[in-house]
Tab-separated table of C-alpha atoms and ligand atoms in Angstrom:
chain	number	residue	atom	x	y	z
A	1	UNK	CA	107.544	82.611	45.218
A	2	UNK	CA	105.627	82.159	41.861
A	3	UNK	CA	105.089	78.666	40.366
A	4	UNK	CA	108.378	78.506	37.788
A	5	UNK	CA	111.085	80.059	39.996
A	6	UNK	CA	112.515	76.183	40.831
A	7	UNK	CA	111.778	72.969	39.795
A	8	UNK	CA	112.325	69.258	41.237
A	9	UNK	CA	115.728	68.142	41.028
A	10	UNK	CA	116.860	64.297	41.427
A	11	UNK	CA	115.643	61.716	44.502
A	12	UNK	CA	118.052	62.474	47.115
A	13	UNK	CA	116.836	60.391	50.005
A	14	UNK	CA	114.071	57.989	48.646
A	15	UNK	CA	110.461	56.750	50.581
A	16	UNK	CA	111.730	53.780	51.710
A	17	UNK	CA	115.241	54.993	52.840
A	18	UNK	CA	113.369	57.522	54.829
A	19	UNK	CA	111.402	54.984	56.046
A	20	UNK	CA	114.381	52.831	57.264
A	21	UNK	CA	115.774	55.620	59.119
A	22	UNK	CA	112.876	56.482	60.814
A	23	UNK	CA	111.877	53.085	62.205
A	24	UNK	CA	116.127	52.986	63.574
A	25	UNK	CA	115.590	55.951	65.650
A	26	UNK	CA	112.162	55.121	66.939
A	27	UNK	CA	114.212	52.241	67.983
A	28	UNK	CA	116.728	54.186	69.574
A	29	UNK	CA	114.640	56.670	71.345
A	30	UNK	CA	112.072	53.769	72.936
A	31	UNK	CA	114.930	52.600	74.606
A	32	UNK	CA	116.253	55.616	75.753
A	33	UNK	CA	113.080	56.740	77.116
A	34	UNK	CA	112.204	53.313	78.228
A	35	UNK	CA	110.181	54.192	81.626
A	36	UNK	CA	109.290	57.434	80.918
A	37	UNK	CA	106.189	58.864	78.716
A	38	UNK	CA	108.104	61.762	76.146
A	39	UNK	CA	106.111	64.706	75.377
A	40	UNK	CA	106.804	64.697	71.450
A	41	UNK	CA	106.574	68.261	69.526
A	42	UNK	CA	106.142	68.864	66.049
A	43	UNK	CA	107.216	72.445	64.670
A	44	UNK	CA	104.668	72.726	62.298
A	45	UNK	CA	104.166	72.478	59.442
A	46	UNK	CA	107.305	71.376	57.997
A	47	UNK	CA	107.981	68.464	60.597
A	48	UNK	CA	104.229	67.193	60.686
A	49	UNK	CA	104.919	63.841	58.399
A	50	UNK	CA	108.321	62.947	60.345
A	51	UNK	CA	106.521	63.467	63.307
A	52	UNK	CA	103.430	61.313	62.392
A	53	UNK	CA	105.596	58.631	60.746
A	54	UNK	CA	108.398	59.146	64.024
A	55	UNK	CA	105.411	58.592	67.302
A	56	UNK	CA	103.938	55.186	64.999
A	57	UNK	CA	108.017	54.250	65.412
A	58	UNK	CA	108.343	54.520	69.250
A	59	UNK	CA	106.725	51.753	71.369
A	60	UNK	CA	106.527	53.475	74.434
A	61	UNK	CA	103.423	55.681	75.924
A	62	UNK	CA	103.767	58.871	74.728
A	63	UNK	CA	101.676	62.581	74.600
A	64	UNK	CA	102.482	64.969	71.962
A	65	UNK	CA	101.422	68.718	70.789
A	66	UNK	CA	102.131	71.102	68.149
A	67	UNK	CA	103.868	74.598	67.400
A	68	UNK	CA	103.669	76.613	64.662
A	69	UNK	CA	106.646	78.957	63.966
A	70	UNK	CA	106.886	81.615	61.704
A	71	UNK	CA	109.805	83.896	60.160
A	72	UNK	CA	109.496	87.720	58.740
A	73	UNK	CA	111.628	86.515	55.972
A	74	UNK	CA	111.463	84.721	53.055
A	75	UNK	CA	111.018	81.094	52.863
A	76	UNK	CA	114.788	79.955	51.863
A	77	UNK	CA	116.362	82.730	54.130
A	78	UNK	CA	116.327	82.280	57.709
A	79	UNK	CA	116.427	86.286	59.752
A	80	UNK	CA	116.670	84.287	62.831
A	81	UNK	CA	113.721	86.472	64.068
A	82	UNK	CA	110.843	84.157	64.897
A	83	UNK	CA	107.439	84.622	66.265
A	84	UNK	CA	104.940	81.944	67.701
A	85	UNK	CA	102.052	81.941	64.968
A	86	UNK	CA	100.316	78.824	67.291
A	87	UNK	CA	101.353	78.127	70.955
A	88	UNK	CA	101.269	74.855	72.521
A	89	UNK	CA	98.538	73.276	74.162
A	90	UNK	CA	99.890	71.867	77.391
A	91	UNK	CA	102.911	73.326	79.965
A	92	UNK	CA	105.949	71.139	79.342
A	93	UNK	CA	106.589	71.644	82.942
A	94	UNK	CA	108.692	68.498	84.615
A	95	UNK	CA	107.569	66.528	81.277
A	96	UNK	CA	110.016	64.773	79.304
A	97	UNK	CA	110.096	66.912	76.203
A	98	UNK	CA	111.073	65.677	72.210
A	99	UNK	CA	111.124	68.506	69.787
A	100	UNK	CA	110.753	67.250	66.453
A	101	UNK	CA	112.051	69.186	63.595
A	102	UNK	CA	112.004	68.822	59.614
A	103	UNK	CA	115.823	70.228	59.096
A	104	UNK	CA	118.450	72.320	61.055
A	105	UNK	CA	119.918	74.319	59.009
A	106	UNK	CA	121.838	77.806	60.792
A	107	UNK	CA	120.285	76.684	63.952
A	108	UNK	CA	118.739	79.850	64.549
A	109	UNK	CA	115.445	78.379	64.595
A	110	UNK	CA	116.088	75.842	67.120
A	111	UNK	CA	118.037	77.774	69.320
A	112	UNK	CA	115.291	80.275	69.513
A	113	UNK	CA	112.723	77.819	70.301
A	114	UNK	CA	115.323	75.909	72.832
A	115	UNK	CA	115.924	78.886	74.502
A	116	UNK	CA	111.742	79.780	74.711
A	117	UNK	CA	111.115	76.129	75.977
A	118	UNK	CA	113.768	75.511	78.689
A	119	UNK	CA	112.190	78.575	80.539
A	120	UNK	CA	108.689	75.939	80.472
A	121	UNK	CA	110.675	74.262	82.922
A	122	UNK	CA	111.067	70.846	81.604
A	123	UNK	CA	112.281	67.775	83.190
A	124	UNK	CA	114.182	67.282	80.019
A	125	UNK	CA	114.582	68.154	76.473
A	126	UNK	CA	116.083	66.822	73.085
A	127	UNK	CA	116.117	67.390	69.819
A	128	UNK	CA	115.162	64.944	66.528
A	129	UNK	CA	115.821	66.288	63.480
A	130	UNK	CA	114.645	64.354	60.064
A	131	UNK	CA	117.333	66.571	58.099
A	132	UNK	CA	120.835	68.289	59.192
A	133	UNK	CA	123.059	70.843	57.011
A	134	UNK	CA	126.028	71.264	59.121
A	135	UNK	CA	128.006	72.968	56.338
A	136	UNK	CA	125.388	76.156	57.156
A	137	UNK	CA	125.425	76.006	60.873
A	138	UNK	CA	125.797	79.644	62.263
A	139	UNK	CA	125.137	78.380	65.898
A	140	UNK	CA	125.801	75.724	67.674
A	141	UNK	CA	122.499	73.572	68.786
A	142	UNK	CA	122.170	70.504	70.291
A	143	UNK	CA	120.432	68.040	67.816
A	144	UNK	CA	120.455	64.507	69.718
A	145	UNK	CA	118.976	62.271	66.597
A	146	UNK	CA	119.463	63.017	63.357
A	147	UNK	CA	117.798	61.151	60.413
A	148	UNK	CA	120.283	62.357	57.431
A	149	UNK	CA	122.899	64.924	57.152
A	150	UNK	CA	122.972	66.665	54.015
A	151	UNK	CA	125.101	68.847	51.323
A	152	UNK	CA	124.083	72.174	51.418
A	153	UNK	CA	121.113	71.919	48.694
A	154	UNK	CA	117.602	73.184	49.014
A	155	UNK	CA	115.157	70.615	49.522
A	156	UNK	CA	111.693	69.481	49.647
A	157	UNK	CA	109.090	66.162	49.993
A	158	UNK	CA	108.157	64.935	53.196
A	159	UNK	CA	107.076	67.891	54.829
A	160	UNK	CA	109.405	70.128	53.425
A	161	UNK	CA	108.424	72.722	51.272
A	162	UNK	CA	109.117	75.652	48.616
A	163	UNK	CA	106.487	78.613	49.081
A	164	UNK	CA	103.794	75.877	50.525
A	165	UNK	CA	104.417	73.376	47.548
A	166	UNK	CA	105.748	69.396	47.754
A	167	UNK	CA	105.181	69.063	51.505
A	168	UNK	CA	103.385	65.590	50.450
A	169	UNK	CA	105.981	63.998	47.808
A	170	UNK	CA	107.021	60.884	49.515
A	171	UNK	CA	110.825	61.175	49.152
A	172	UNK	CA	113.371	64.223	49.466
A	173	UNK	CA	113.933	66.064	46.313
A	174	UNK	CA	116.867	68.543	45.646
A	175	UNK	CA	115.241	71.773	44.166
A	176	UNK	CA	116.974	73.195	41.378
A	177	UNK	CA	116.472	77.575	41.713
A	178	UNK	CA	116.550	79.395	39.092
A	179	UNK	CA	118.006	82.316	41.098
A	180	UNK	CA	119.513	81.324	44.748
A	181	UNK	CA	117.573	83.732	46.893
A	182	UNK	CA	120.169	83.364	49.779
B	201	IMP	P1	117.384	77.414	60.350
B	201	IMP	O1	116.809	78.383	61.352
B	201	IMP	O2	118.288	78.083	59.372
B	201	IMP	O3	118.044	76.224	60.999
B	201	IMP	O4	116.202	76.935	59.446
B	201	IMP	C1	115.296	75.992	59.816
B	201	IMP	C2	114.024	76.143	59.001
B	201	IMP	O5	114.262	76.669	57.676
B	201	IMP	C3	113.421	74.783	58.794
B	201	IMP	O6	112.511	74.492	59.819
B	201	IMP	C4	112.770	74.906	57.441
B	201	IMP	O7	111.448	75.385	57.593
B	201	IMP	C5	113.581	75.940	56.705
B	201	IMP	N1	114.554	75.303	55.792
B	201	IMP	C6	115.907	75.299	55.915
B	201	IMP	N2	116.490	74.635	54.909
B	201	IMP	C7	115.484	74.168	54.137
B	201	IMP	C8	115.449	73.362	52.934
B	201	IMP	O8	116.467	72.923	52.368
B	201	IMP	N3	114.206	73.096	52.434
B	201	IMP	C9	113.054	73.528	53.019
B	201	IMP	N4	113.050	74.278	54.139
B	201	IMP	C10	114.257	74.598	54.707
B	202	MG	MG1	109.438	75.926	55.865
């Protein structure tokens, strides 16, 4: 995508909204994990701020790793084909496994990914998800926290991103394309 095919819409979910949210389901998932140590994922790289900001939230011992996904299509289309660009580090096997995710949008992603780690064998697994789009779900995944649902918009801020741009804006922006690629 070149530099002038979209530009920032309006605040949708501000810095210290996002905040807010964040520190109620840290809350929620130290207490559901209270006696355990969770093995916390981030898909990278579009989760790696929720996921930094999400661990500082949870008072509980915890371990966590990294994935990095990638698509063969382009970056506001999902093909639902996706390849491992950067394994994890560590088995997942009998560990109690959070995936953190930027937004579910089809699914496809996740359910990929869901179906790749169960077969790691892990004691358990859930799902957070910063951002949800239920309008555009084309499969049915299990998401147990969700930060926000959302209208069907493209966004970015906060890890999110158009062709590798406004991953580091604070807040969640609507982007306004020029042409809808989808
Ligand atoms: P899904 O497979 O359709 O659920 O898409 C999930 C992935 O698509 C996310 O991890 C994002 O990388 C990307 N994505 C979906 N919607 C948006 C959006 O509104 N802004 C930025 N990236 C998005
Ligand atoms: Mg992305």
């Amino acid at each position: 995508m070149e530099p002038g095919d979209g530009f920032l819409g309006p605040t949708l979910i501000d810095a210290e909204t996002i905040q807010n949210r964040v520190r109620e389901l840290g809350d929620q998932i130290s207490a559901d994990y209270r006696g355990k140590m969770p093995h916390v994922l981030a898909i990278l790289k579009g989760a790696s701020i929720f996921h930094a900001d999400l661990v500082r939230a949870i008072r509980l011992e915890l371990s966590f790793d990294f994935i990095a996904l990638g698509s063969y299509g382009d970056q506001t289309m999902t093909s639902g084909e996706v390849r491992i660009l950067k394994d994890l580090d560590e088995s997942l096997d009998g560990r109690d496994v959070l995936l953190v995710e930027d937004i579910v949008d089809t699914g496809l992603t996740l359910h990929y990914l869901l179906k790749n780690l169960r077969a790691r064998n892990p004691r358990s697994l859930k799902v957070a998800a910063l951002l949800n789009k239920p309008s555009r779900r084309e499969i049915e995944v299990p998401v147990d926290y969700i930060g926000f649902d959302i209208p069907d918009e493209f966004v970015v801020g906060y890890g999110l991103d158009y062709g590798q741009r406004y991953r580091n804006l604070p807040e969640i922006h609507a982007l306004q394309l020029n042409a809808d690629p989808r």
